[in-house]
């Protein structure tokens, strides 16, 4: 029996979205469109509370995801907040909240909710308009300007936020434009999701991606603007001997701790394994504890750690990249972005050594 020391629930409060984006991994899957019921969301939160308390934890993070989570009414989250306060009292546990949104629906009412719940906000936007292929539901109109207006609303109200950008082949000659985009819009936290679709040809070119990352790193490392780029921050921290904050750089030790839940009660090993055919259990049929204690969960753990054990354990750079994300492994257990990670991390190591 392998029980995780903690669980962070990624609660997909809906699979519906008011955008129709190119390269979206989820849009290429046949997903449900229902809003999650309040009762199911309470059940997810309560069971993760109980599990984390049983493991001796005093703090828990809840991530609201989608689809587009702001399609749920504000009252949905207010009800959850009141429910959580009861659980906090009963279990003596603090709660951290995060939400991942395309940002289009943000207004003053949502700002008030973010403040009440002390919510960290992630905005999905892929850069300046010519790189941001985020369209309305009909796929007819880009939504960049509206989202940027709402980012300024976050800035004006001191809401903690960052942006997540999917890096496609369209980005590869525009590292400077991505950097300048952050400066122009007063964005200080950027995360990069490299486009990878295992059932299409949309995956970003790994060799060209290296040149993009090197140019972006030089701007980040040498520039005066305070810009945190998650991937570079993590690499530098690991090179200097510090612990990692992200699951993708933890030598697969965190795999299975960020579990995903959908509006039908299905439970998934992680958000990146989210496909309706990959559910490892259902909360209407089993408790979360029993799902984690199941053979299906153990199978996913073994698969997720195969690459590290077979290909990465003896690599001189594995202490930096930590094998990368499980979703990018091919059928042989080799990570699609391994050549990219080796090249950029060697580059960063040389930059740090030459900067002493």
PDB file of C-alpha atoms in Angstrom, residues 7-8 57-62 93-97:
ATOM      1  CA  UNK A   7      -3.525  15.410  -1.806  1.00  0.00           C
ATOM      2  CA  UNK A   8      -4.177  18.656  -3.686  1.00  0.00           C
ATOM      3  CA  UNK A  57      -1.442  17.929   7.446  1.00  0.00           C
ATOM      4  CA  UNK A  58      -2.384  21.361   8.768  1.00  0.00           C
ATOM      5  CA  UNK A  59      -2.637  23.132   5.424  1.00  0.00           C
ATOM      6  CA  UNK A  60      -4.357  22.249   2.168  1.00  0.00           C
ATOM      7  CA  UNK A  61      -4.536  23.805  -1.291  1.00  0.00           C
ATOM      8  CA  UNK A  62      -7.653  23.647  -3.448  1.00  0.00           C
ATOM      9  CA  UNK A  93      -6.539  23.126   8.862  1.00  0.00           C
ATOM     10  CA  UNK A  94      -5.732  26.216   6.804  1.00  0.00           C
ATOM     11  CA  UNK A  95      -6.861  26.458   3.175  1.00  0.00           C
ATOM     12  CA  UNK A  96      -5.131  28.010   0.175  1.00  0.00           C
ATOM     13  CA  UNK A  97      -7.177  28.667  -2.959  1.00  0.00           C
TER      14      UNK A  97
END
